[in-house]
XYZ file of C-alpha atoms in Angstrom:
580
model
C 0.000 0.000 0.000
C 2.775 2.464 1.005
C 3.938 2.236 -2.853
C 1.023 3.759 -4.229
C 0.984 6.643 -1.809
C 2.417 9.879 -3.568
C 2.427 13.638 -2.051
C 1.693 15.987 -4.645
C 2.505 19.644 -3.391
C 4.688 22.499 -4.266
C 6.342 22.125 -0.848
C 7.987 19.239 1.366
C 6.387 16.622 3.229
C 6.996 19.278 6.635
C 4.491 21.579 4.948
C 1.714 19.751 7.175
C 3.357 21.418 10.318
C 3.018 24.666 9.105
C -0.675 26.678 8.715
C 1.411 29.536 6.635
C 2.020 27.109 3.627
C -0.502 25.510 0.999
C -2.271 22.312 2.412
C -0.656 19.491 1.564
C -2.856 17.411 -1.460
C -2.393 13.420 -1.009
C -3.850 10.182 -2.647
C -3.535 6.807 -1.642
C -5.268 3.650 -0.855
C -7.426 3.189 2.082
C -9.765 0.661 2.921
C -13.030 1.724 3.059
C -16.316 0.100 4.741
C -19.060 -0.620 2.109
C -21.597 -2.426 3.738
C -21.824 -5.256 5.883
C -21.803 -8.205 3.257
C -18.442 -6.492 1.048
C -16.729 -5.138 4.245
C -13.793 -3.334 3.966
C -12.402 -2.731 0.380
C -9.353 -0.903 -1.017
C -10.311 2.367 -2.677
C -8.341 5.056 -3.989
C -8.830 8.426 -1.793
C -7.606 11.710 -3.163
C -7.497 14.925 -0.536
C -7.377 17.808 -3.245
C -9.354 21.300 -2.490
C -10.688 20.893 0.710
C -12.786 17.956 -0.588
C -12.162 14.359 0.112
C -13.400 12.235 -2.763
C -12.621 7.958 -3.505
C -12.746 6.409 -6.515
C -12.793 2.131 -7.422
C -8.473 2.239 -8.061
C -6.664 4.203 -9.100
C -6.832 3.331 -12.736
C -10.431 4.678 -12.658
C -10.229 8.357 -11.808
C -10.665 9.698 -14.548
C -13.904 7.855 -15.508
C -15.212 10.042 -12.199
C -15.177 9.871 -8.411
C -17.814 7.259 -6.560
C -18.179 9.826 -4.214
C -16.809 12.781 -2.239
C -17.311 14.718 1.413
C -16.331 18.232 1.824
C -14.543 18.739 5.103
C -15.559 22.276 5.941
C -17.860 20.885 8.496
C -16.371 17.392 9.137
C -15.644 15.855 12.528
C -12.809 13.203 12.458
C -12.524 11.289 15.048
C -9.672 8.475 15.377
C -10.925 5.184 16.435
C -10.674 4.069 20.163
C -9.638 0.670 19.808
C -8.459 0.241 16.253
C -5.292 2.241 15.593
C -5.514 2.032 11.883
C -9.091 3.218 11.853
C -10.612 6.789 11.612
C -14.357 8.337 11.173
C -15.520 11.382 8.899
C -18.698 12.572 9.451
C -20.786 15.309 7.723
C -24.537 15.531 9.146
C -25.793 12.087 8.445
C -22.898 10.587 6.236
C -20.363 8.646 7.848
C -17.126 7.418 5.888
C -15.117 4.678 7.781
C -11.848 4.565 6.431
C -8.538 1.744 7.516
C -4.792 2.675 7.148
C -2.109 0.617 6.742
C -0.684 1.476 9.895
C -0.857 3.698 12.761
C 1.366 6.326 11.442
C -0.168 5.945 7.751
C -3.282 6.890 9.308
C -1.812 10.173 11.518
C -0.462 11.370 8.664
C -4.122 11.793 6.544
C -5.236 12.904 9.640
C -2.949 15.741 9.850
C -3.303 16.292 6.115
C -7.020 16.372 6.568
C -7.074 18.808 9.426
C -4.617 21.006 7.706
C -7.597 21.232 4.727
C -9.903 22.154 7.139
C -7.928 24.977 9.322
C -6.159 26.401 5.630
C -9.634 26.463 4.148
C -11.370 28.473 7.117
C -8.196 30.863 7.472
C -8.694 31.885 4.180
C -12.125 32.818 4.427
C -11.678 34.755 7.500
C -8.753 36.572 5.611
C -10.193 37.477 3.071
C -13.410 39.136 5.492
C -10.254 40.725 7.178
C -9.037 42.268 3.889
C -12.492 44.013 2.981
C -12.828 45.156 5.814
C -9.580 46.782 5.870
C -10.311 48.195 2.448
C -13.513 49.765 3.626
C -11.986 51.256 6.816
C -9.487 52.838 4.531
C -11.490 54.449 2.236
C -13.940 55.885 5.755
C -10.544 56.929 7.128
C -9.555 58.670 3.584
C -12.869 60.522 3.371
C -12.890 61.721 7.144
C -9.186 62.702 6.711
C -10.369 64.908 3.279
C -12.941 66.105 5.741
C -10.412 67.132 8.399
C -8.268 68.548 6.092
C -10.867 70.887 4.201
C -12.375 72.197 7.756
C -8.629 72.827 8.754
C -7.597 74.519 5.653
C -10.594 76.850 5.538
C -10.560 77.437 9.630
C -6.880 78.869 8.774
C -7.961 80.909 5.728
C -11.074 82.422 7.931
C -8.476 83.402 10.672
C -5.570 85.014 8.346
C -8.657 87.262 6.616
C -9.492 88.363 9.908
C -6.102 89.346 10.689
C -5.473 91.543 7.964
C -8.563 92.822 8.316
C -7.994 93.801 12.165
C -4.575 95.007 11.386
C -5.985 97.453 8.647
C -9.049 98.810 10.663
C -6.489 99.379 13.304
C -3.952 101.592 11.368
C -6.921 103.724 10.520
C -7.888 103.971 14.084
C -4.533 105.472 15.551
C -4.455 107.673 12.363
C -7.431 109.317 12.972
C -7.872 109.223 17.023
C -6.122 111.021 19.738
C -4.440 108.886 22.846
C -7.464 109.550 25.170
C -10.093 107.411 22.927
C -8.694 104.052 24.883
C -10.248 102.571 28.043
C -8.321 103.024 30.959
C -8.183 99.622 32.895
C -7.863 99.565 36.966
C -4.095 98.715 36.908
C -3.483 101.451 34.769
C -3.702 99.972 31.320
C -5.167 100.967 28.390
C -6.794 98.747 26.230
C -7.994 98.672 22.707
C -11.860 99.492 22.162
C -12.187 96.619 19.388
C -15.525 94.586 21.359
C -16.428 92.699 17.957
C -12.874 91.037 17.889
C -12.808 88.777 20.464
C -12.282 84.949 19.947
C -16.043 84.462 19.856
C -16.205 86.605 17.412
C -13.856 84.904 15.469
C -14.812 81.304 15.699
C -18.761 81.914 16.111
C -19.173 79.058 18.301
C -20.616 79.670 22.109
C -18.434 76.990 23.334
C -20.526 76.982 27.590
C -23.687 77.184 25.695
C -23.353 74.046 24.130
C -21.675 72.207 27.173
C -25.084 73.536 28.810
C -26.629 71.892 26.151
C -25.123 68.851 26.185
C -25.164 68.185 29.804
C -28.852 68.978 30.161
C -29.515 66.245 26.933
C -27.090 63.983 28.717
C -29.205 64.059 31.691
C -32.443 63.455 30.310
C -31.051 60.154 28.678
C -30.078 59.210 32.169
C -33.570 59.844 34.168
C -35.145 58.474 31.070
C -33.259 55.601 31.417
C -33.445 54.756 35.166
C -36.968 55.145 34.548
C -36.846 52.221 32.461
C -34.720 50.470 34.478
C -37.316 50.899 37.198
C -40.207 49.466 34.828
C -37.806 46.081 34.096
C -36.899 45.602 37.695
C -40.495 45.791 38.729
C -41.596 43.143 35.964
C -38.257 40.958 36.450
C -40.297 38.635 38.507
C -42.588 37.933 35.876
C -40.052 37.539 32.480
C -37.954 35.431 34.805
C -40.911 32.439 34.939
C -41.884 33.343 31.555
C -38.471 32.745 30.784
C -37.807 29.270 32.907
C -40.515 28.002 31.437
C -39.464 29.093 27.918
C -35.814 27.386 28.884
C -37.634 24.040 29.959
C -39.725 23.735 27.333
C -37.028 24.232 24.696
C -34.685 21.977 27.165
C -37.635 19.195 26.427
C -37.310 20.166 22.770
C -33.786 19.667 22.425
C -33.257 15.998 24.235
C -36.336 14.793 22.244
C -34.583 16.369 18.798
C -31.311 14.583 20.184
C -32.611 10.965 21.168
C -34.185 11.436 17.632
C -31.213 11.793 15.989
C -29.435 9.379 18.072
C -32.172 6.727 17.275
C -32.333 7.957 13.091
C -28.279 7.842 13.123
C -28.230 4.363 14.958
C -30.348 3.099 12.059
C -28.882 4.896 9.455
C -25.454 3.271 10.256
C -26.933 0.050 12.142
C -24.980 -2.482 8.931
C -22.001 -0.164 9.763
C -18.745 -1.908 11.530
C -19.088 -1.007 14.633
C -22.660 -3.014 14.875
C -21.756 -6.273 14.020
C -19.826 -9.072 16.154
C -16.584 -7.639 16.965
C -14.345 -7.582 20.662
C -15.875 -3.523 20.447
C -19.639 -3.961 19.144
C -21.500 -0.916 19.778
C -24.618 -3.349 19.361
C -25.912 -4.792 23.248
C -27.186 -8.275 23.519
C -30.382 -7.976 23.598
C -30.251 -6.336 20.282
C -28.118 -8.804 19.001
C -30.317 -11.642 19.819
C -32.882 -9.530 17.952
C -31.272 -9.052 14.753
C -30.234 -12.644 14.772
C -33.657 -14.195 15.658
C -34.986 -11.667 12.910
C -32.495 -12.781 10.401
C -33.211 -16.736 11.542
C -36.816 -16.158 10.909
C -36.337 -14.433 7.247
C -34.265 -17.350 6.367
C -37.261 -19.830 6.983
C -39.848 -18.373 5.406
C -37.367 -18.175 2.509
C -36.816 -21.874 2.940
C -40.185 -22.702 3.253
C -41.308 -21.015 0.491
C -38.471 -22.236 -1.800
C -39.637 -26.184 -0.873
C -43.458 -25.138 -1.196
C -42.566 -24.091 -5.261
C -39.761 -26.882 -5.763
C -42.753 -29.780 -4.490
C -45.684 -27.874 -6.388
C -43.090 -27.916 -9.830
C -42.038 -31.193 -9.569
C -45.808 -32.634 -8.797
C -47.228 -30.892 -11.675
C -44.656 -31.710 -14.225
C -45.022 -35.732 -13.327
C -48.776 -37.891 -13.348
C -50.221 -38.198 -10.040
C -49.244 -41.967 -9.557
C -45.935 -41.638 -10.507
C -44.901 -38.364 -9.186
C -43.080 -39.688 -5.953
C -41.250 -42.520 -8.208
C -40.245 -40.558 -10.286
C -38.696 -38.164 -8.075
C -36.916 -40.666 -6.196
C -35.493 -42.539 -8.937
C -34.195 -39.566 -10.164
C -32.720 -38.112 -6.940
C -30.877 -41.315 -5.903
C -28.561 -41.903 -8.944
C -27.066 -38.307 -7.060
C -27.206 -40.520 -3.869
C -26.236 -44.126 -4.676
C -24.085 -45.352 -1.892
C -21.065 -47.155 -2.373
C -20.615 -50.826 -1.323
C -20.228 -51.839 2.542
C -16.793 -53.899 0.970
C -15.642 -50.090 -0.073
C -16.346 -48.682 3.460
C -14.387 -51.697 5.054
C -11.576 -52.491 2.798
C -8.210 -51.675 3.239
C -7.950 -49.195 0.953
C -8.718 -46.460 3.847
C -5.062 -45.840 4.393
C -3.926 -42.519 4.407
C -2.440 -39.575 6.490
C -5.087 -39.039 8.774
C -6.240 -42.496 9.195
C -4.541 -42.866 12.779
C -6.633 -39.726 13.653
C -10.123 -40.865 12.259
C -9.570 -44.176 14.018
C -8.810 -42.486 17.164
C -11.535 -40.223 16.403
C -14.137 -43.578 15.839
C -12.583 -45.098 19.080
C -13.558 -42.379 21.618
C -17.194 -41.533 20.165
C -18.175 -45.181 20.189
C -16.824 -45.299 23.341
C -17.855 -42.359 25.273
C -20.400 -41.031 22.677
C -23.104 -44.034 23.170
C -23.142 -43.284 27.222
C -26.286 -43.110 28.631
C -26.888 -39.225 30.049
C -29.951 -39.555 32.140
C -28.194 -39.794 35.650
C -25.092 -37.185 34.559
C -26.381 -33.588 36.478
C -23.915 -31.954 33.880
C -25.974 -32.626 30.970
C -29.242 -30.625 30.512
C -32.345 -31.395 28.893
C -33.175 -28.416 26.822
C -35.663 -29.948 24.200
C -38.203 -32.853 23.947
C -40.084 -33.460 20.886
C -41.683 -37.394 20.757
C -38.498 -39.510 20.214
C -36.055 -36.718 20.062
C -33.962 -35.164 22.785
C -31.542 -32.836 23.032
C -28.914 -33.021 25.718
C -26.784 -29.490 26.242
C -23.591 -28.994 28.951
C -22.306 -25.839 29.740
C -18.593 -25.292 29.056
C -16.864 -21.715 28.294
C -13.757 -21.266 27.605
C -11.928 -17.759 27.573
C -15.411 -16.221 27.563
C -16.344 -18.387 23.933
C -18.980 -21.028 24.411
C -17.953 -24.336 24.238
C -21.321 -26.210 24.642
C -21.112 -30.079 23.829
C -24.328 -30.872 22.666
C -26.193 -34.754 22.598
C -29.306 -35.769 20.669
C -31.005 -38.803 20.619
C -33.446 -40.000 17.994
C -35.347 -42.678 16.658
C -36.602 -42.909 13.210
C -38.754 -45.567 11.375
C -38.413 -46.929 7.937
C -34.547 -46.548 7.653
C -31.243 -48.087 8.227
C -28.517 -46.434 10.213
C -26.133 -47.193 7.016
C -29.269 -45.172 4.774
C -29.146 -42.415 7.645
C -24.759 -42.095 7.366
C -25.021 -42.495 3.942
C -26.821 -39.446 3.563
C -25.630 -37.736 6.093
C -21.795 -37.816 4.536
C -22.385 -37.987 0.879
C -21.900 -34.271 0.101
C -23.416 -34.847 -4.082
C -26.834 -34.770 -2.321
C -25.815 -32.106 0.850
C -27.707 -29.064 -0.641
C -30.840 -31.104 -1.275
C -31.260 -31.035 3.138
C -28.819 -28.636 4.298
C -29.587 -24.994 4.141
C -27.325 -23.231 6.263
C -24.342 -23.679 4.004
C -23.440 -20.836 1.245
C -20.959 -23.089 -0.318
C -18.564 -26.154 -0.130
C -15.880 -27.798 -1.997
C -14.149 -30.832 -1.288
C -10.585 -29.937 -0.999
C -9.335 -33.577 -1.035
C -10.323 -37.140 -1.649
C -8.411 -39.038 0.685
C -10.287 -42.628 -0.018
C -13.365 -44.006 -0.787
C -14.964 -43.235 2.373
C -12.536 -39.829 3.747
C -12.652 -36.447 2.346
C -11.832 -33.381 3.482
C -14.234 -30.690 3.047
C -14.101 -26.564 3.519
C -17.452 -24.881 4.016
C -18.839 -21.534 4.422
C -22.081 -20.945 6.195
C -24.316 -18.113 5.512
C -24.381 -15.486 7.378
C -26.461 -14.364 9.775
C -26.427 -10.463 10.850
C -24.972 -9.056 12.893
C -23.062 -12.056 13.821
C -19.583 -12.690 11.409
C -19.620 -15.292 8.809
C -18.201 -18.841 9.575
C -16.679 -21.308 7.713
C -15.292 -24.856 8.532
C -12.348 -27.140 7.261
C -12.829 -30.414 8.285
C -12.494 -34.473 7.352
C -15.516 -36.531 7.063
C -15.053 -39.995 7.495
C -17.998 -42.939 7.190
C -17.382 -46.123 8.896
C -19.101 -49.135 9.315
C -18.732 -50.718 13.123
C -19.715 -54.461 12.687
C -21.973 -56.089 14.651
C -20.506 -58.380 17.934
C -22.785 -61.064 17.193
C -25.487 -62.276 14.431
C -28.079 -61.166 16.200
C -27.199 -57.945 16.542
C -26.797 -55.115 13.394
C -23.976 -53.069 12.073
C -23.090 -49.736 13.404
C -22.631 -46.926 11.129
C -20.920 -43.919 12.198
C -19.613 -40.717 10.371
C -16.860 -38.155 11.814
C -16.149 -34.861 10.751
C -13.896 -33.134 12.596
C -11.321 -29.877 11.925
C -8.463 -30.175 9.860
C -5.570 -28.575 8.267
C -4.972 -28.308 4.767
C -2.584 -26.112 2.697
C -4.924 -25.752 0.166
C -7.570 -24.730 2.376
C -8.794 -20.935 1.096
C -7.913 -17.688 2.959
C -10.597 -14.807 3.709
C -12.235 -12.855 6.329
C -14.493 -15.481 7.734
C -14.015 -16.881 11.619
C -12.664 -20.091 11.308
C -15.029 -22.660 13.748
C -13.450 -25.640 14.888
C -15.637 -28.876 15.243
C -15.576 -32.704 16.310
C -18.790 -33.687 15.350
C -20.363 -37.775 15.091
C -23.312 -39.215 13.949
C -24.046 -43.066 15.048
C -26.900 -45.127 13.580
C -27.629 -48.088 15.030
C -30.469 -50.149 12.798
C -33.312 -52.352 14.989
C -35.437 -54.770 13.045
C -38.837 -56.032 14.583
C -39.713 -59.772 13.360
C -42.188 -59.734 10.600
C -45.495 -61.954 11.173
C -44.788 -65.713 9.607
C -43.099 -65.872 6.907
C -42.775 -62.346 5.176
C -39.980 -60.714 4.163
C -38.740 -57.714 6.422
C -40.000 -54.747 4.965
C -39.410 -50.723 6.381
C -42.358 -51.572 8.780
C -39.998 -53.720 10.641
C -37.015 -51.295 11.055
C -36.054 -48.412 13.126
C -32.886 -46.811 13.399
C -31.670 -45.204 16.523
C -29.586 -41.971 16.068
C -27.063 -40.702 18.615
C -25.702 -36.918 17.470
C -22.631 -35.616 19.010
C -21.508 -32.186 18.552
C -18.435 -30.464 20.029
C -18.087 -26.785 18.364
C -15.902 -23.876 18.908
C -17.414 -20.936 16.970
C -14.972 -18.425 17.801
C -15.539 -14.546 17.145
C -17.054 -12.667 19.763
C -21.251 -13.906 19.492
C -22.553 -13.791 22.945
C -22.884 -16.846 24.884
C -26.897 -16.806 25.468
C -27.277 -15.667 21.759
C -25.429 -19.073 20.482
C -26.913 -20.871 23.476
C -30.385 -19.903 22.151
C -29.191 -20.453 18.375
C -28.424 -24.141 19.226
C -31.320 -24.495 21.204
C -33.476 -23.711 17.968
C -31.678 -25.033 15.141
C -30.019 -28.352 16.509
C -33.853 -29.717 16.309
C -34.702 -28.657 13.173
C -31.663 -29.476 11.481
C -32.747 -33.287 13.056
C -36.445 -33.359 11.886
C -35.622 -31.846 8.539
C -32.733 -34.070 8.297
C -34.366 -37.308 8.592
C -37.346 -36.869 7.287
C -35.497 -35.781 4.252
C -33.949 -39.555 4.490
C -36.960 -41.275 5.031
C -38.254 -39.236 1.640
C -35.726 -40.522 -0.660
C -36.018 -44.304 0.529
C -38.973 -44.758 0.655
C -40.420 -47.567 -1.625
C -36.927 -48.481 -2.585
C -34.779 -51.461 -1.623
C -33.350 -51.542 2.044
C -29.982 -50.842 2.177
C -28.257 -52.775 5.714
């Protein structure tokens, strides 16, 4: 990632220290959140004009952006967990955006904030230099003002002047010395009474003072009087007021919780509500969304079955509509031999493990549970039962789980037959997105990788594993074979990588067939048999689901993976040969 970053500025990379220079324009990769089924994906970002805009790759920008934020009013906020995360926000619209590292992601940070602060500087320097221009030009125009009062102030006064000194030559010309006033310290002054200095400036300097103070005044008693008026009606625009203050207190939490409520569903698919060690999501809710998400799902399924039984019964005649369905379902399903299950040909890598594997679960499996206080009976439905014990394990639930059956009309080498031939697993099992089988060990081992669909908000799950069919034969003649499939987690270089939570598993089913005696001489027919299932699961889902939200998950689907299971089985043999 680090070689497709580029700076493209004028400056250095130091120019994001300074708020003087340019801001710094960068483009990179960042992984971006799409939406909680794509996750995070790798998108091109380009910071360019105070605008933040992503496109597919880079290869793509000129065919247009996918979309852009302006960060004039963004709020970034680093994650508080993830150190290679951060948040932009405008109003509604949140980007979530990855890094490649901590310091990759400081440094768009600083780059982004630099966008911001440069972009708002500007516009408050530019106010700053209108402003400047229009005190100018007031101070210009006062200043002519000021100038043309004091220019013709000093023309006024040197007229008077000349005038005074003319009037006065003429005066001593033409009048003896006794025409002057005689002060009281012996003086004589001048007899000039129009000359004086309010003569000359024709402004009565005290009268206006007078003025002014007596104006000044009135302003004053005019305002105490209102002051007066407020005081006295204080009391009343102060509980006007609180209850103004309240009500619009009311207003605002009820406009918040709103907007806490719309932005919580706006963003609800976002990261930080799904399964994660940080889920902003509580329990309760999660149970929610998965229950809701279970429920979809069966309707779904119900509906698809509904169509696919309606099709296939109106495309066949009545009487042969079942046959025909059969016969054409189990050339998918045709079992192989019991010699192929029991030869020697089993011999592989794994085969100390599966035999190990077979040992223990027909050994500890087959236990009777009724008197254990450890196990739990959590459901009950006619011959079924399903056994739960508690374990957790570094806060992940651990629960082995037990469930005994009984089924009529089928063999327990039908049931395992079924059960591990993966040609015919879609046709019953509808949790799975897809599968592959990775490897063909022998006739009767594979290994298998799985991904289950996913179930919001919890994180998609997948499974490598070995499934192994065996047949356990019988200790005397009067007793039947046991059949018995494994599948339990495995490694496998060839296994493939991606963002789903790897579950481990150990799971076994064991079929044990009963036959009844037919009356007299008839042959045994699917009256006369009954298999009796034992179902053994040990799973470690990993991730981060809540314990009573898997608890409750197992609770519900454990059963009806059983009933839809084997009535599934009893479907496709029915009328046909039995199969011991």
């Amino acid at each position: 990632m680090s070689d497709n970053q580029s700076w493209n500025s004028s400056g250095s990379e130091e120019d994001l220290e300074t708020e003087s220079g340019p801001p710094v324009e960068l483009c990179g990769v960042l992984s971006k959140w799409t939406n909680y089924i794509h996750g995070w994906q790798d998108r091109w970002v380009i910071l360019k004009n105070n605008t933040l805009s992503y496109y597919k790759s880079e290869d793509e920008t000129e065919y247009g952006c996918r979309g852009s934020i302006c960060l004039s009013k963004a709020v970034i906020t680093p994650h508080e967990f993830d150190e290679c995360r951060f948040d932009i926000s405008v109003n509604d619209s949140v980007w979530y955006l990855r890094a490649q590292d901590p310091d990759h992601r400081q440094r768009w940070i600083d780059a982004i904030e630099q966008h911001k602060k440069g972009h708002s500087l500007r516009e408050k320097l530019a106010e700053m230099e209108t402003f400047r221009d229009i005190l100018c030009r007031q101070v210009d125009t006062l200043q002519k003002y000021f100038d043309a009062c004091a220019d013709a102030v000093c023309k006024d006064e040197l007229e008077r002047d000349k005038v005074v000194e003319d009037d006065e030559e003429d005066f001593l010309q033409n009048h003896s010395d006794g025409e002057y006033i005689h002060s009281s310290n012996g003086n004589r002054e001048k007899l000039f009474p129009h000359v004086t200095t309010k003569g000359i400036n024709g402004i009565d300097f005290k009268g206006e003072a007078i003025t002014f103070k007596a104006t000044t005044a009135g302003i004053l008693a005019t305002l105490s009087h209102c002051i007066d008026l407020m005081v006295k009606r204080e009391d009343s625009w102060q509980k006007r007021l609180d209850k103004e203050v309240e009500k619009r207190r009311r207003v605002e939490e009820a406009y918040k919780n709103a907007m806490t409520e719309l932005k919580k569903k706006a963003h609800f698919g976002g990261p930080d509500y799904e399964e994660g060690p940080n889920s902003l999501i509580n329990e309760e809710e999660f149970f929610d969304a998965v229950e809701a998400a279970l429920d979809r799902q069966d309707k779904i399924e119900q509906s698809q079955s509904e169509k696919t039984r309606s099709h296939l019964s109106s495309s066949l005649p009545a009487s042969d509509a079942f046959i025909g369905v059969e016969n054409h379902r189990f050339v998918r399903a045709s079992p192989p031999c019991k010699n192929d299950l029991v030869s020697t040909s089993d011999e592989h890598r794994f085969s100390s493990q599966v035999d190990e594997m077979v040992q223990n679960h027909m050994t500890y499996s087959l236990q009777d549970v009724g008197g254990d206080a450890n196990w739990q009976l959590v459901v009950e439905e006619g011959e079924m039962k399903v056994y739960r014990r508690e374990v957790e394990e570094n806060g992940i639930v651990l629960d082995p789980l037990k469930a005994t059956h009984s089924v009529k009309g089928v063999t327990g080498h039908e049931v395992c037959q079924y059960f591990w031939n993966v040609d015919v697993r879609n046709d019953w099992e509808t949790t799975i997105e897809n599968f592959h089988v990775v490897e063909k060990l022998s006739p009767n081992s594979i290994i298998v990788y799985q991904t289950h669909k996913r179930v919001w908000p919890a994180s998609q799950r997948d499974v490598l594993y070995l499934s192994a069919i065996r047949v356990i034969p019988a200790a005397s003649e009067n007793e039947m074979d046991t059949w018995i499939v494994c599948n339990f987690s495995v490694d496998h270089d060839n296994a493939p990588l991606n963002r789903c939570v790897r579950a481990k598993i150990n799971i076994a089913l064991i079929c044990q067939t009963l036959v009844s005696p037919p009356e007299g001489n008839k042959e045994i027919s699917r009256d006369n048999i009954q298999c009796r299932i034992t179902y053994v699961a040990n799973v470690n889902p990993g991730g981060w689901a809540p314990a009573s939200v898997l608890r409750a998950v197992a609770k519900r689907e454990y059963p009806k993976f059983l009933k839809r299971f084997t009535t599934y089985v009893q479907e496709k043999t029915s009328g046909k040969p039995i199969l011991f």
